[in-house]
Each structure stands twice: as structure tokens, then as C-alpha cells.
Short mmCIF file of C-alpha atoms and ligand atoms in Angstrom, two decimals:
data_model
loop_
_atom_site.label_atom_id
_atom_site.label_comp_id
_atom_site.label_asym_id
_atom_site.label_seq_id
_atom_site.Cartn_x
_atom_site.Cartn_y
_atom_site.Cartn_z
CA MET A 1 -38.27 -107.04 19.22
CA PRO A 2 -40.38 -104.79 21.47
CA ASP A 3 -40.85 -105.96 25.05
CA GLY A 4 -43.77 -108.28 25.57
CA VAL A 5 -43.94 -109.58 22.00
CA VAL A 6 -43.42 -113.32 21.87
CA GLY A 7 -41.94 -114.64 18.65
CA VAL A 8 -43.23 -117.77 16.99
CA GLU A 9 -40.24 -118.75 14.93
CA ARG A 10 -37.70 -121.17 16.26
CA LEU A 11 -34.38 -122.57 15.20
CA VAL A 12 -33.62 -126.25 15.17
CA VAL A 13 -29.88 -126.71 15.50
CA GLU A 14 -28.06 -130.04 15.09
CA HIS A 15 -24.65 -130.82 16.50
CA ALA A 16 -21.93 -129.62 14.10
CA GLU A 17 -18.70 -131.55 13.62
CA ARG A 18 -16.62 -128.88 12.00
CA LEU A 19 -17.05 -125.59 10.14
CA SER A 20 -15.03 -124.57 7.13
CA GLY A 21 -15.07 -121.90 4.47
CA GLU A 22 -15.32 -118.16 4.10
CA VAL A 23 -17.98 -115.68 5.07
CA ALA A 24 -18.30 -112.04 4.04
CA VAL A 25 -19.18 -109.94 7.07
CA GLN A 26 -22.02 -107.39 6.93
CA GLY A 27 -21.78 -103.72 7.80
CA SER A 28 -22.01 -102.72 11.45
CA LYS A 29 -25.48 -102.31 12.94
CA ASN A 30 -24.20 -100.00 15.64
CA SER A 31 -22.59 -97.74 13.02
CA ALA A 32 -25.46 -97.82 10.57
CA LEU A 33 -28.11 -96.79 13.11
CA PRO A 34 -26.48 -93.51 14.24
CA ILE A 35 -25.35 -92.72 10.68
CA LEU A 36 -28.88 -93.13 9.33
CA THR A 37 -30.13 -90.94 12.18
CA ALA A 38 -27.49 -88.35 11.24
CA THR A 39 -28.84 -88.11 7.68
CA LEU A 40 -31.66 -86.09 9.23
CA LEU A 41 -29.17 -83.24 9.68
CA CYS A 42 -28.18 -83.05 6.01
CA ASP A 43 -29.52 -80.91 3.21
CA GLY A 44 -29.19 -83.13 0.17
CA ILE A 45 -28.90 -86.77 -0.66
CA CYS A 46 -27.01 -89.23 1.55
CA THR A 47 -26.03 -92.60 0.13
CA ILE A 48 -25.13 -95.20 2.73
CA GLU A 49 -23.49 -98.36 1.42
CA ASN A 50 -22.78 -101.61 3.25
CA CYS A 51 -25.81 -100.91 5.40
CA PRO A 52 -26.87 -104.19 7.03
CA ASP A 53 -30.33 -105.43 6.06
CA LEU A 54 -31.82 -105.73 9.55
CA SER A 55 -35.09 -105.07 11.33
CA ASP A 56 -33.47 -102.32 13.49
CA VAL A 57 -32.39 -100.54 10.29
CA ASP A 58 -35.93 -100.82 8.89
CA VAL A 59 -37.37 -99.21 12.03
CA THR A 60 -34.86 -96.33 11.79
CA LEU A 61 -35.85 -95.78 8.15
CA GLU A 62 -39.54 -95.84 9.13
CA ILE A 63 -38.87 -93.09 11.67
CA LEU A 64 -37.04 -91.01 9.05
CA LYS A 65 -39.95 -91.47 6.61
CA SER A 66 -42.49 -90.52 9.26
CA LEU A 67 -40.61 -87.22 9.70
CA GLY A 68 -40.80 -86.45 5.97
CA ALA A 69 -37.50 -87.87 4.65
CA LYS A 70 -37.44 -89.69 1.31
CA VAL A 71 -35.89 -93.10 1.73
CA LEU A 72 -34.91 -95.71 -0.82
CA LYS A 73 -33.46 -99.02 0.33
CA GLU A 74 -32.11 -101.74 -1.88
CA LYS A 75 -30.64 -104.58 0.16
CA ASN A 76 -27.40 -102.99 1.49
CA SER A 77 -27.67 -99.60 -0.09
CA VAL A 78 -29.80 -96.85 1.43
CA ILE A 79 -30.49 -93.41 0.03
CA VAL A 80 -31.95 -90.75 2.32
CA ASP A 81 -33.01 -87.27 1.32
CA SER A 82 -34.00 -85.25 4.38
CA THR A 83 -34.42 -81.94 2.54
CA GLU A 84 -38.16 -81.87 3.10
CA VAL A 85 -38.26 -83.08 6.69
CA CYS A 86 -41.01 -81.20 8.50
CA GLY A 87 -42.14 -83.54 11.31
CA PHE A 88 -40.97 -83.21 14.88
CA LYS A 89 -42.92 -86.01 16.56
CA ILE A 90 -41.95 -89.68 16.65
CA SER A 91 -44.64 -92.19 17.54
CA LYS A 92 -44.39 -94.04 20.81
CA GLU A 93 -44.67 -97.33 18.96
CA MET A 94 -41.58 -96.65 16.84
CA MET A 95 -39.59 -95.21 19.74
CA LYS A 96 -40.21 -98.37 21.77
CA LYS A 97 -39.13 -100.74 19.00
CA ILE A 98 -35.40 -99.92 19.13
CA ARG A 99 -33.10 -98.52 21.81
CA SER A 100 -31.12 -96.38 19.38
CA SER A 101 -34.25 -94.30 18.65
CA ILE A 102 -33.02 -92.11 21.51
CA LEU A 103 -30.42 -90.70 19.07
CA PHE A 104 -33.27 -88.82 17.40
CA LEU A 105 -33.39 -86.66 20.54
CA GLY A 106 -30.22 -84.83 19.49
CA ALA A 107 -30.67 -85.11 15.74
CA LEU A 108 -34.33 -84.09 15.52
CA SER A 109 -33.97 -81.23 18.01
CA ALA A 110 -30.99 -79.94 16.02
CA ARG A 111 -32.87 -80.23 12.73
CA MET A 112 -36.28 -78.89 13.73
CA GLY A 113 -35.59 -76.86 16.87
CA ARG A 114 -38.05 -79.07 18.67
CA ALA A 115 -38.87 -82.73 19.16
CA GLU A 116 -41.59 -84.81 20.77
CA LEU A 117 -40.71 -88.39 21.50
CA CYS A 118 -40.89 -90.87 24.32
CA VAL A 119 -38.20 -92.58 26.33
CA PRO A 120 -37.29 -95.93 24.74
CA GLY A 121 -38.40 -98.79 26.99
CA GLY A 122 -36.20 -100.72 29.40
CA CYS A 123 -34.71 -103.85 27.92
CA LYS A 124 -33.44 -107.30 28.68
CA LEU A 125 -29.94 -105.99 29.45
CA GLY A 126 -31.21 -103.97 32.42
CA PRO A 127 -32.68 -100.51 32.97
CA ARG A 128 -30.60 -98.56 30.38
CA PRO A 129 -31.28 -95.02 31.61
CA ILE A 130 -30.79 -91.94 29.39
CA ASP A 131 -29.95 -89.44 32.13
CA TRP A 132 -26.54 -88.57 30.62
CA HIS A 133 -28.15 -87.87 27.23
CA LEU A 134 -30.70 -85.56 28.87
CA ALA A 135 -28.17 -83.77 31.05
CA ALA A 136 -25.77 -83.15 28.16
CA LEU A 137 -28.39 -81.86 25.74
CA SER A 138 -29.88 -79.64 28.47
CA GLN A 139 -26.41 -78.22 29.02
CA MET A 140 -26.39 -77.43 25.29
CA GLY A 141 -29.57 -75.39 25.62
CA LEU A 142 -32.34 -77.93 24.99
CA LYS A 143 -35.39 -77.38 27.19
CA ILE A 144 -36.74 -80.82 28.00
CA GLU A 145 -40.05 -81.41 29.71
CA ASN A 146 -40.44 -84.98 30.82
CA GLN A 147 -44.13 -85.89 31.33
CA ASP A 148 -44.88 -89.55 31.91
CA LYS A 149 -41.87 -90.64 29.86
CA MET A 150 -42.83 -88.31 26.99
CA LEU A 151 -40.09 -85.82 26.19
CA PHE A 152 -41.19 -82.41 24.93
CA CYS A 153 -38.05 -80.67 23.72
CA GLU A 154 -37.47 -77.18 22.47
CA LEU A 155 -34.49 -75.06 21.48
CA GLU A 156 -34.57 -71.28 21.64
CA ASP A 157 -32.52 -71.06 18.47
CA ARG A 158 -29.78 -73.63 17.84
CA PHE A 159 -27.90 -75.92 20.21
CA LYS A 160 -25.12 -74.07 22.03
CA GLY A 161 -21.62 -75.47 22.23
CA ALA A 162 -20.69 -76.71 25.72
CA GLU A 163 -17.98 -78.55 27.65
CA ILE A 164 -19.41 -81.88 28.72
CA THR A 165 -17.78 -84.53 30.85
CA LEU A 166 -19.53 -87.89 30.72
CA PRO A 167 -19.61 -89.94 33.95
CA LEU A 168 -18.64 -93.02 31.87
CA PRO A 169 -17.83 -93.30 28.17
CA SER A 170 -21.39 -94.04 27.01
CA VAL A 171 -21.63 -94.87 23.31
CA GLY A 172 -25.17 -93.53 22.87
CA ALA A 173 -24.62 -90.35 24.90
CA THR A 174 -21.42 -89.55 22.96
CA GLU A 175 -23.33 -90.04 19.69
CA ASN A 176 -26.27 -87.91 20.80
CA ILE A 177 -23.97 -85.05 21.83
CA ILE A 178 -22.12 -85.25 18.51
CA LEU A 179 -25.43 -85.17 16.60
CA ALA A 180 -26.49 -82.10 18.57
CA ALA A 181 -23.10 -80.38 18.35
CA VAL A 182 -22.36 -80.53 14.62
CA LEU A 183 -24.94 -77.81 13.83
CA ALA A 184 -24.58 -75.97 17.15
CA LYS A 185 -23.52 -72.39 17.71
CA GLY A 186 -19.96 -72.57 19.01
CA THR A 187 -17.67 -75.38 20.06
CA THR A 188 -18.49 -78.50 22.04
CA ILE A 189 -15.91 -80.53 23.92
CA ILE A 190 -16.82 -84.04 25.10
CA ARG A 191 -14.58 -85.43 27.83
CA ASN A 192 -14.57 -89.13 28.70
CA ALA A 193 -16.16 -89.76 25.29
CA ALA A 194 -16.71 -93.31 24.06
CA ARG A 195 -13.93 -94.42 21.69
CA GLU A 196 -15.67 -97.25 19.83
CA PRO A 197 -15.00 -97.63 16.07
CA GLU A 198 -18.70 -96.95 15.53
CA ILE A 199 -18.22 -93.44 16.98
CA CYS A 200 -15.36 -92.86 14.51
CA ASP A 201 -17.56 -94.10 11.67
CA LEU A 202 -20.35 -91.68 12.59
CA CYS A 203 -17.81 -88.84 12.74
CA ASP A 204 -16.24 -89.85 9.41
CA PHE A 205 -19.66 -89.66 7.81
CA LEU A 206 -20.47 -86.29 9.39
CA ILE A 207 -17.08 -84.88 8.35
CA LYS A 208 -17.86 -85.88 4.73
CA CYS A 209 -21.10 -83.91 5.12
CA GLY A 210 -19.14 -80.82 6.20
CA ALA A 211 -18.97 -81.20 10.00
CA ARG A 212 -15.87 -80.07 11.90
CA ILE A 213 -14.91 -82.81 14.37
CA GLU A 214 -11.52 -83.53 15.89
CA GLY A 215 -10.45 -86.37 18.16
CA ALA A 216 -13.00 -89.06 17.27
CA GLY A 217 -11.74 -92.32 18.74
CA GLN A 218 -10.06 -90.48 21.62
CA SER A 219 -11.41 -89.59 25.04
CA GLU A 220 -11.70 -85.92 24.17
CA VAL A 221 -13.69 -84.96 21.10
CA LYS A 222 -13.99 -81.38 19.83
CA ILE A 223 -16.85 -80.35 17.58
CA VAL A 224 -17.01 -76.90 16.04
CA GLY A 225 -20.58 -76.24 14.98
CA VAL A 226 -21.23 -75.34 11.33
CA GLU A 227 -24.22 -73.61 9.65
CA ARG A 228 -25.27 -76.51 7.46
CA LEU A 229 -24.39 -80.04 6.41
CA SER A 230 -24.70 -81.38 2.90
CA GLY A 231 -25.41 -84.93 1.74
CA ALA A 232 -22.56 -87.40 1.29
CA GLU A 233 -21.75 -90.96 0.32
CA HIS A 234 -20.48 -93.30 2.98
CA ARG A 235 -19.64 -96.97 3.41
CA VAL A 236 -20.44 -98.40 6.85
CA ILE A 237 -17.56 -100.18 8.62
CA PRO A 238 -17.67 -103.97 9.04
CA ASP A 239 -19.48 -105.39 12.05
CA ARG A 240 -16.77 -106.53 14.46
CA ILE A 241 -19.18 -108.49 16.65
CA VAL A 242 -20.70 -110.38 13.72
CA ALA A 243 -17.18 -111.23 12.52
CA VAL A 244 -16.26 -112.56 15.93
CA THR A 245 -19.49 -114.56 16.09
CA PHE A 246 -18.41 -116.67 13.10
CA LEU A 247 -14.90 -117.06 14.54
CA ALA A 248 -16.39 -118.14 17.87
CA ALA A 249 -18.58 -120.70 16.09
CA ALA A 250 -15.47 -122.22 14.50
CA ALA A 251 -13.62 -122.18 17.83
CA ALA A 252 -16.54 -123.96 19.51
CA VAL A 253 -16.96 -126.82 17.05
CA GLY A 254 -13.54 -126.88 15.38
CA GLY A 255 -12.62 -126.03 11.83
CA ASP A 256 -11.10 -123.52 9.49
CA VAL A 257 -13.12 -120.37 8.89
CA THR A 258 -12.14 -117.06 7.32
CA VAL A 259 -14.17 -113.91 7.83
CA GLN A 260 -13.80 -111.51 4.91
CA SER A 261 -14.36 -107.74 4.59
CA VAL A 262 -13.51 -107.13 8.23
CA ALA A 263 -11.40 -104.57 10.11
CA PRO A 264 -9.06 -106.74 12.22
CA ALA A 265 -7.82 -103.71 14.19
CA HIS A 266 -11.33 -103.34 15.68
CA MET A 267 -11.29 -106.95 16.90
CA GLN A 268 -7.97 -106.97 18.73
CA SER A 269 -9.17 -107.68 22.29
CA MET A 270 -11.25 -110.63 21.06
CA LEU A 271 -8.62 -112.07 18.71
CA GLU A 272 -6.21 -112.22 21.67
CA VAL A 273 -8.62 -114.55 23.49
CA PHE A 274 -8.91 -116.91 20.50
CA LYS A 275 -5.10 -117.23 20.54
CA LYS A 276 -5.09 -117.79 24.28
CA ILE A 277 -7.49 -120.74 24.00
CA GLY A 278 -5.26 -122.46 21.45
CA CYS A 279 -6.69 -121.41 18.08
CA ASP A 280 -4.41 -120.24 15.29
CA VAL A 281 -5.44 -116.80 14.13
CA ASN A 282 -4.14 -115.45 10.82
CA VAL A 283 -4.77 -111.79 10.29
CA ALA A 284 -4.59 -110.13 6.85
CA ALA A 285 -5.53 -106.58 5.83
CA GLU A 286 -9.27 -107.26 5.58
CA SER A 287 -9.73 -110.84 6.70
CA VAL A 288 -9.15 -113.09 9.68
CA GLN A 289 -8.75 -116.86 9.48
CA ILE A 290 -9.22 -119.07 12.51
CA LEU A 291 -7.92 -122.61 12.69
CA ALA A 292 -9.47 -124.38 15.62
CA LYS A 293 -7.87 -127.67 16.53
CA ASP A 294 -9.78 -130.79 17.45
CA LYS A 295 -8.51 -130.79 21.04
CA LYS A 296 -10.24 -129.12 23.96
CA LEU A 297 -9.93 -125.35 24.23
CA ALA A 298 -7.38 -124.04 26.74
CA PRO A 299 -8.84 -122.11 29.70
CA ILE A 300 -9.67 -118.42 29.23
CA ARG A 301 -9.23 -117.60 32.98
CA GLU A 302 -10.77 -114.10 32.88
CA ILE A 303 -12.97 -111.88 30.70
CA VAL A 304 -13.60 -108.36 31.93
CA THR A 305 -15.90 -106.25 29.75
CA LYS A 306 -14.84 -102.62 29.31
CA PRO A 307 -15.43 -99.71 26.97
CA TYR A 308 -13.39 -99.88 23.73
CA PRO A 309 -10.55 -100.73 23.28
CA GLY A 310 -11.32 -103.12 26.16
CA PHE A 311 -13.16 -106.41 25.70
CA PRO A 312 -16.69 -105.61 24.41
CA THR A 313 -19.79 -106.50 26.38
CA ASP A 314 -21.40 -107.49 23.07
CA ALA A 315 -19.01 -110.46 22.81
CA GLN A 316 -19.35 -111.61 26.42
CA ALA A 317 -22.07 -114.21 25.71
CA LEU A 318 -20.13 -115.71 22.79
CA PHE A 319 -17.03 -116.24 24.89
CA MET A 320 -19.10 -117.68 27.73
CA VAL A 321 -19.97 -120.52 25.36
CA LEU A 322 -16.27 -121.10 24.67
CA ALA A 323 -15.46 -120.97 28.38
CA SER A 324 -18.19 -123.55 29.02
CA ILE A 325 -16.42 -126.15 26.88
CA SER A 326 -12.83 -125.21 27.74
CA ASP A 327 -10.38 -127.10 29.87
CA GLY A 328 -10.61 -124.99 33.05
CA SER A 329 -12.36 -122.08 34.69
CA CYS A 330 -13.10 -118.54 33.66
CA MET A 331 -14.33 -115.58 35.66
CA PHE A 332 -16.46 -113.08 33.76
CA VAL A 333 -16.86 -109.53 35.04
CA GLU A 334 -19.64 -107.66 33.20
CA ASN A 335 -18.94 -103.98 33.79
CA ILE A 336 -21.17 -102.38 31.16
CA PHE A 337 -24.69 -103.73 31.68
CA LYS A 338 -26.33 -104.80 34.93
CA ASN A 339 -28.34 -107.69 33.55
CA ARG A 340 -26.41 -109.26 30.72
CA TYR A 341 -26.17 -112.87 31.83
CA LYS A 342 -29.60 -114.09 30.66
CA HIS A 343 -27.91 -116.57 28.31
CA ALA A 344 -26.15 -118.21 31.27
CA GLU A 345 -29.30 -119.92 32.58
CA GLU A 346 -30.00 -121.30 29.10
CA LEU A 347 -26.43 -122.59 28.73
CA VAL A 348 -26.86 -124.37 32.06
CA LYS A 349 -29.78 -126.28 30.50
CA LEU A 350 -27.26 -127.73 28.02
CA GLY A 351 -25.05 -128.86 30.89
CA ALA A 352 -22.77 -125.84 31.28
CA ASP A 353 -21.43 -125.15 34.78
CA ILE A 354 -22.05 -121.43 35.40
CA LYS A 355 -22.64 -119.55 38.63
CA VAL A 356 -23.77 -115.94 38.40
CA MET A 357 -23.35 -113.51 41.28
CA ASP A 358 -24.31 -109.98 40.35
CA LYS A 359 -21.79 -108.77 37.78
CA ILE A 360 -19.55 -111.85 38.15
CA ALA A 361 -20.08 -115.19 36.44
CA VAL A 362 -17.83 -118.15 37.15
CA VAL A 363 -17.73 -120.75 34.40
CA LYS A 364 -16.16 -124.16 34.85
CA GLY A 365 -15.49 -125.94 31.58
CA VAL A 366 -17.33 -129.25 31.12
CA ASP A 367 -16.49 -132.18 28.84
CA GLU A 368 -19.63 -131.93 26.78
CA LEU A 369 -22.83 -129.95 26.30
CA TYR A 370 -26.02 -131.91 25.64
CA GLY A 371 -28.78 -130.79 23.26
CA GLU A 372 -32.36 -132.11 23.19
CA GLU A 373 -33.50 -128.97 25.01
CA THR A 374 -35.61 -125.95 24.13
CA LEU A 375 -33.74 -122.76 24.92
CA GLU A 376 -35.09 -119.23 24.94
CA ALA A 377 -33.01 -116.43 23.48
CA LYS A 378 -33.65 -113.22 25.37
CA ASP A 379 -31.44 -110.72 23.60
CA LEU A 380 -29.53 -110.33 20.38
CA ARG A 381 -26.01 -111.43 21.33
CA GLY A 382 -27.35 -114.05 23.72
CA ALA A 383 -29.31 -115.54 20.80
CA ALA A 384 -26.15 -115.89 18.70
CA ALA A 385 -24.35 -117.46 21.65
CA LEU A 386 -27.11 -120.04 22.12
CA VAL A 387 -26.91 -121.03 18.46
CA ILE A 388 -23.18 -121.65 18.81
CA ALA A 389 -23.67 -123.58 22.04
CA ALA A 390 -26.33 -125.69 20.30
CA MET A 391 -23.93 -126.44 17.46
CA ALA A 392 -21.31 -127.56 19.97
CA ALA A 393 -23.81 -129.63 21.98
CA ASP A 394 -24.57 -133.26 21.29
CA GLY A 395 -27.91 -133.89 19.63
CA ARG A 396 -30.57 -131.44 18.51
CA THR A 397 -31.47 -128.16 20.23
CA THR A 398 -34.46 -125.92 19.65
CA ILE A 399 -34.13 -122.19 20.23
CA THR A 400 -37.00 -119.73 20.58
CA GLY A 401 -36.81 -115.93 20.59
CA VAL A 402 -34.84 -116.01 17.35
CA GLU A 403 -36.37 -112.69 16.20
CA HIS A 404 -33.62 -111.15 18.33
CA LEU A 405 -31.11 -112.45 15.78
CA ASP A 406 -32.80 -110.53 12.96
CA ARG A 407 -32.09 -107.28 14.78
CA GLY A 408 -28.36 -107.74 14.35
CA TYR A 409 -27.42 -110.58 12.00
CA GLU A 410 -28.11 -110.60 8.27
CA ASP A 411 -28.63 -114.11 6.83
CA PHE A 412 -27.27 -115.67 10.02
CA GLU A 413 -28.40 -119.24 9.49
CA LYS A 414 -27.67 -119.13 5.77
CA ASN A 415 -24.07 -118.07 6.47
CA LEU A 416 -23.62 -120.75 9.12
CA ARG A 417 -25.12 -123.39 6.81
CA ARG A 418 -22.62 -122.39 4.12
CA LEU A 419 -19.86 -123.12 6.62
CA GLY A 420 -21.32 -126.58 7.27
CA ALA A 421 -23.82 -126.10 10.09
CA ASN A 422 -27.17 -127.85 10.11
CA ILE A 423 -29.72 -125.24 11.20
CA LYS A 424 -33.34 -124.80 10.22
CA ARG A 425 -35.79 -122.02 11.03
CA ILE A 426 -39.33 -123.23 11.46
N1 LIG B 501 -25.86 -95.33 30.87
C1 LIG B 501 -26.46 -94.59 31.87
N2 LIG B 501 -27.03 -93.41 31.52
C2 LIG B 501 -27.03 -92.94 30.24
C3 LIG B 501 -26.43 -93.72 29.23
C4 LIG B 501 -25.84 -94.91 29.58
O1 LIG B 501 -26.47 -94.97 33.03
O2 LIG B 501 -27.60 -91.86 30.00
C5 LIG B 501 -25.25 -96.64 31.23
C6 LIG B 501 -26.02 -97.81 30.59
O3 LIG B 501 -27.14 -98.15 31.38
C7 LIG B 501 -24.97 -98.88 30.53
C8 LIG B 501 -23.68 -98.09 30.28
O4 LIG B 501 -23.97 -96.75 30.64
O5 LIG B 501 -24.90 -99.53 31.76
C9 LIG B 501 -23.16 -98.13 28.85
O6 LIG B 501 -24.18 -97.82 27.95
P1 LIG B 501 -23.95 -97.14 26.53
O7 LIG B 501 -24.66 -95.83 26.53
O8 LIG B 501 -22.50 -97.14 26.19
O9 LIG B 501 -24.69 -98.17 25.58
P2 LIG B 501 -25.71 -97.88 24.43
O10 LIG B 501 -25.29 -96.68 23.64
O11 LIG B 501 -27.09 -97.91 24.95
C10 LIG B 501 -24.42 -99.27 22.63
C11 LIG B 501 -24.74 -100.39 21.70
C12 LIG B 501 -24.88 -101.68 22.51
C13 LIG B 501 -23.57 -101.92 23.23
C14 LIG B 501 -23.22 -100.72 24.12
C15 LIG B 501 -21.88 -100.83 24.82
C16 LIG B 501 -25.93 -99.35 19.89
C17 LIG B 501 -27.20 -99.18 19.15
N3 LIG B 501 -25.96 -100.11 20.98
O12 LIG B 501 -25.52 -99.16 23.53
O13 LIG B 501 -25.09 -102.72 21.57
O14 LIG B 501 -23.67 -103.08 24.03
O15 LIG B 501 -23.20 -99.52 23.31
O16 LIG B 501 -20.88 -101.01 23.90
O17 LIG B 501 -24.90 -98.85 19.48
C18 LIG B 501 -25.94 -104.76 20.78
O18 LIG B 501 -25.51 -104.44 19.66
O19 LIG B 501 -26.37 -105.91 21.04
C19 LIG B 501 -25.93 -103.77 21.85
C20 LIG B 501 -26.61 -103.93 22.97
#
């Protein structure tokens, strides 16, 4: 949801005794968004399957349409034909709606030789600068004039290959450089690249389209620019954070839940924590079952968020809920975003014992959380965490700001209800 827009919908969540059953996990939002952006680079038809049906995806498709692409979306299948793209400006309104719109900087400049767009706004996770994106693309030959947060970008001819070392393995900056580099003149090397599975998924898609990329998923990625990319068919990888959200819900209230159509290898750091707190975790090729016992969760002790394959910042809020009802203390260290503890103050309203000091949060497990409160969700993952906390809490909890959930979770309440939760959206 854009900053400043107050949602009217709310969730009413009752205490849940136990969850049981199976849930099929959607495709990854953070893969689908860069892949859809990458379709701008292709001559021909791209068919993207397992694309999650989310508001962030809809905004990305609106941007593509506004540039002249033909787009057809049917639930989880999206067809994009960018052959006739002729626009080079993206409206401020659309740029501000989603953070990942910044990926159009690389893709649109590569496609059209120029781009006019604005800097996506700050967000609830902190300032989220784009200086590494700008520096890298400038190094690759893009002239960028920044006037009052409007970016006027121009290439003399094509992007030029370059050797780029990122200060930290930024997901978005790595993706933007890849999008610029696949059609560049010459070879690009990215050092200290992000290694997230979503980066690999973007590269897998681009390789199907004819791109030459080596080393995706490693710290050094090499991209040899090609003259053109064709369309391709691609299936988006499962959303590891959504999968873990359902497992965390089961761990919080007890039960037996299996997430289907997942990639367990992408969830390793989080599955380890479920085991540590006393849940049985059964991993198969494409599913994970969690058996959460009725007794109190064992202490987590420490969660330190890091770039992949470390513990993901996107799961920090979910595990803070588990720490809040565990038998002991846990220290959280949030290394990725400066302001990603907004959920903590809401959890405290339910009776959680959490002290936040800058990037550290110390959580002491309590015996029970109490509902009967109205909580405000302030970001996507925080919203999911509050729903789980509300299910674990005694009584009934109301949650506002639920539009955040629609940015990242398809049929969230419906899936939880199928597992036995009592949640209503009003
Ligand atoms: N950073 C800079 N300058 C830059 C770029 C990044 O200082 O030019 C800083 C950021 O401010 C942040 C850190 O580097 O402190 C890491 O940011 P990164 O660029 O890796 O994050 P992102 O690409 O903006 C993606 C996901 C986030 C996820 C992060 C980290 C998408 C669309 N978003 O964001 O997902 O938390 O990587 O893994 O892929 C979410 O799904 O809820 C979400 C926030």
C-alpha cells in the first residue's frame, strides 16, 4: 500500500487451538516481480506460470501495460508480449506504489535506451536508498540526472559491461545490474552479489530467453551481454517466506501442518529453528510437515538476520512471535533493515515482553498472550506475524492495516481457515 493510505479492512482473529492439514504454497512474490520486469527485455511472448495473484504483481503488470506491453493474466498464469513497447516514462503514482518498481531503471533503460521515472518512496522498513543501483548503472554507461527525485536516464547506445563490487549483497541492486547487463555490450562481473533463490530464478528465466549468465547463486556473477532475448516459458519458484508463515502458525498454536509445492532447500535456516524449539520437521522433496507439540516451545536464544543463505529478514517478525511464547529468552539482531521492528510494539500490546534497542530486540517468553486488542499492521511480514500472534493469544484480536497482507499472501485467511483457524475480514 502506498505511504499515507489508510486501509479500512480489518481482520478479526479468534484464538486457535490447533491447526492441521495441508496447504499448497504460492509462487514467490520476490521472484515474480523481477521476472515480470525482465519480460520487458524480450522480443516475443513470455509465459509466466505459478505467478502469485497479488496487488504488487498487478501494479507491475500495470507498469508494463503503460509502456506498451500486451499483458494477459489469468489467476496464476501471466502472458506478456513486450514486442511493441514504445514508452519510456513510468508515472510517479505507479512508481510509488511498489518498491520493486526501481527494477525498471535497469530494464527500461536497456530496452529503450532511456527512461524517466521517480525514486520509489521510503517505506516502513526504513529509508531504503537506491544509491548502489544508481552507482552501478552509471558505471555501466547510464547517464542519470536526478532532479527532485525524478530520474532522467539516457544511454549513448547500449549498456556497457563493467566490473561492479557491491558494498553489501543487495537483492535489488544485483537484480537491476543483471537486467542491465544481459543486453549490454561486453561482459559484466558482479562481486558480492546477492545469492537469494529469487536471484537464481530471475537468472534461470533470462537464460531461457537467451541470456548468458554464470554463477547465479554465488557471490560472483558473470553476465556476457547478448544482442537480443526471445520470449520463454517459466514457472516461478515457491515462496519460501509464505511456506514458513504457515509452519510458524502451526508452531505457535500447535498442530500438524504440511506445506506442499515448496523448495525445502531454500528454507534451511528457518527449518533449523523450528527443530531447535522442539517441533518435529519432516522434509520431503517438495513438502515440509511440521508437528508442533502441545508443550511450550523451547527457547530460540538468538536470531541474526543475514543475506541468504543466512536467516532472512523477511522471517524475523514471524519468529519474534514464536520467541514471545517460548520458554526463555531470545536476542534478535536485525542486520538488513534499520527499522524492521514495528511489529514488536504491537506484540507488546498482546502481553509480549520485548525490548528494542536499535538493531537489537530482546524477547523474553511469556506464559500467554492476551487478545481483545486492536493491532495495527505496518508492513507485509509484520502483518502476517500479528495474525499468528492473534491466533496464539487468548480471546479475540482485531488487526488493521491488513492490505499489507494482500501485497504478499494469496488467499491468506482462506488458507489459514482451511487449517482450522477462525479469521474473518470485515
Ligand atoms: N541498500 C542500500 N542502498 C542500495 C540498495 C540497498 O543502502 O542501493 C540497503 C537497504 O537499505 C537495506 C539493505 O541494503 O538496508 C538490503 O536491501 P536489499 O537491496 O537487499 O533489499 P531489496 O532488494 O530492497 C528485497 C526484497 C525484500 C527483502 C530484501 C532482503 C523484493 C521485492 N524485496 O528488497 O522483501 O526483505 O530483499 O532480503 O525482492 C518483503 O518481501 O516483505 C520484502 C521487504
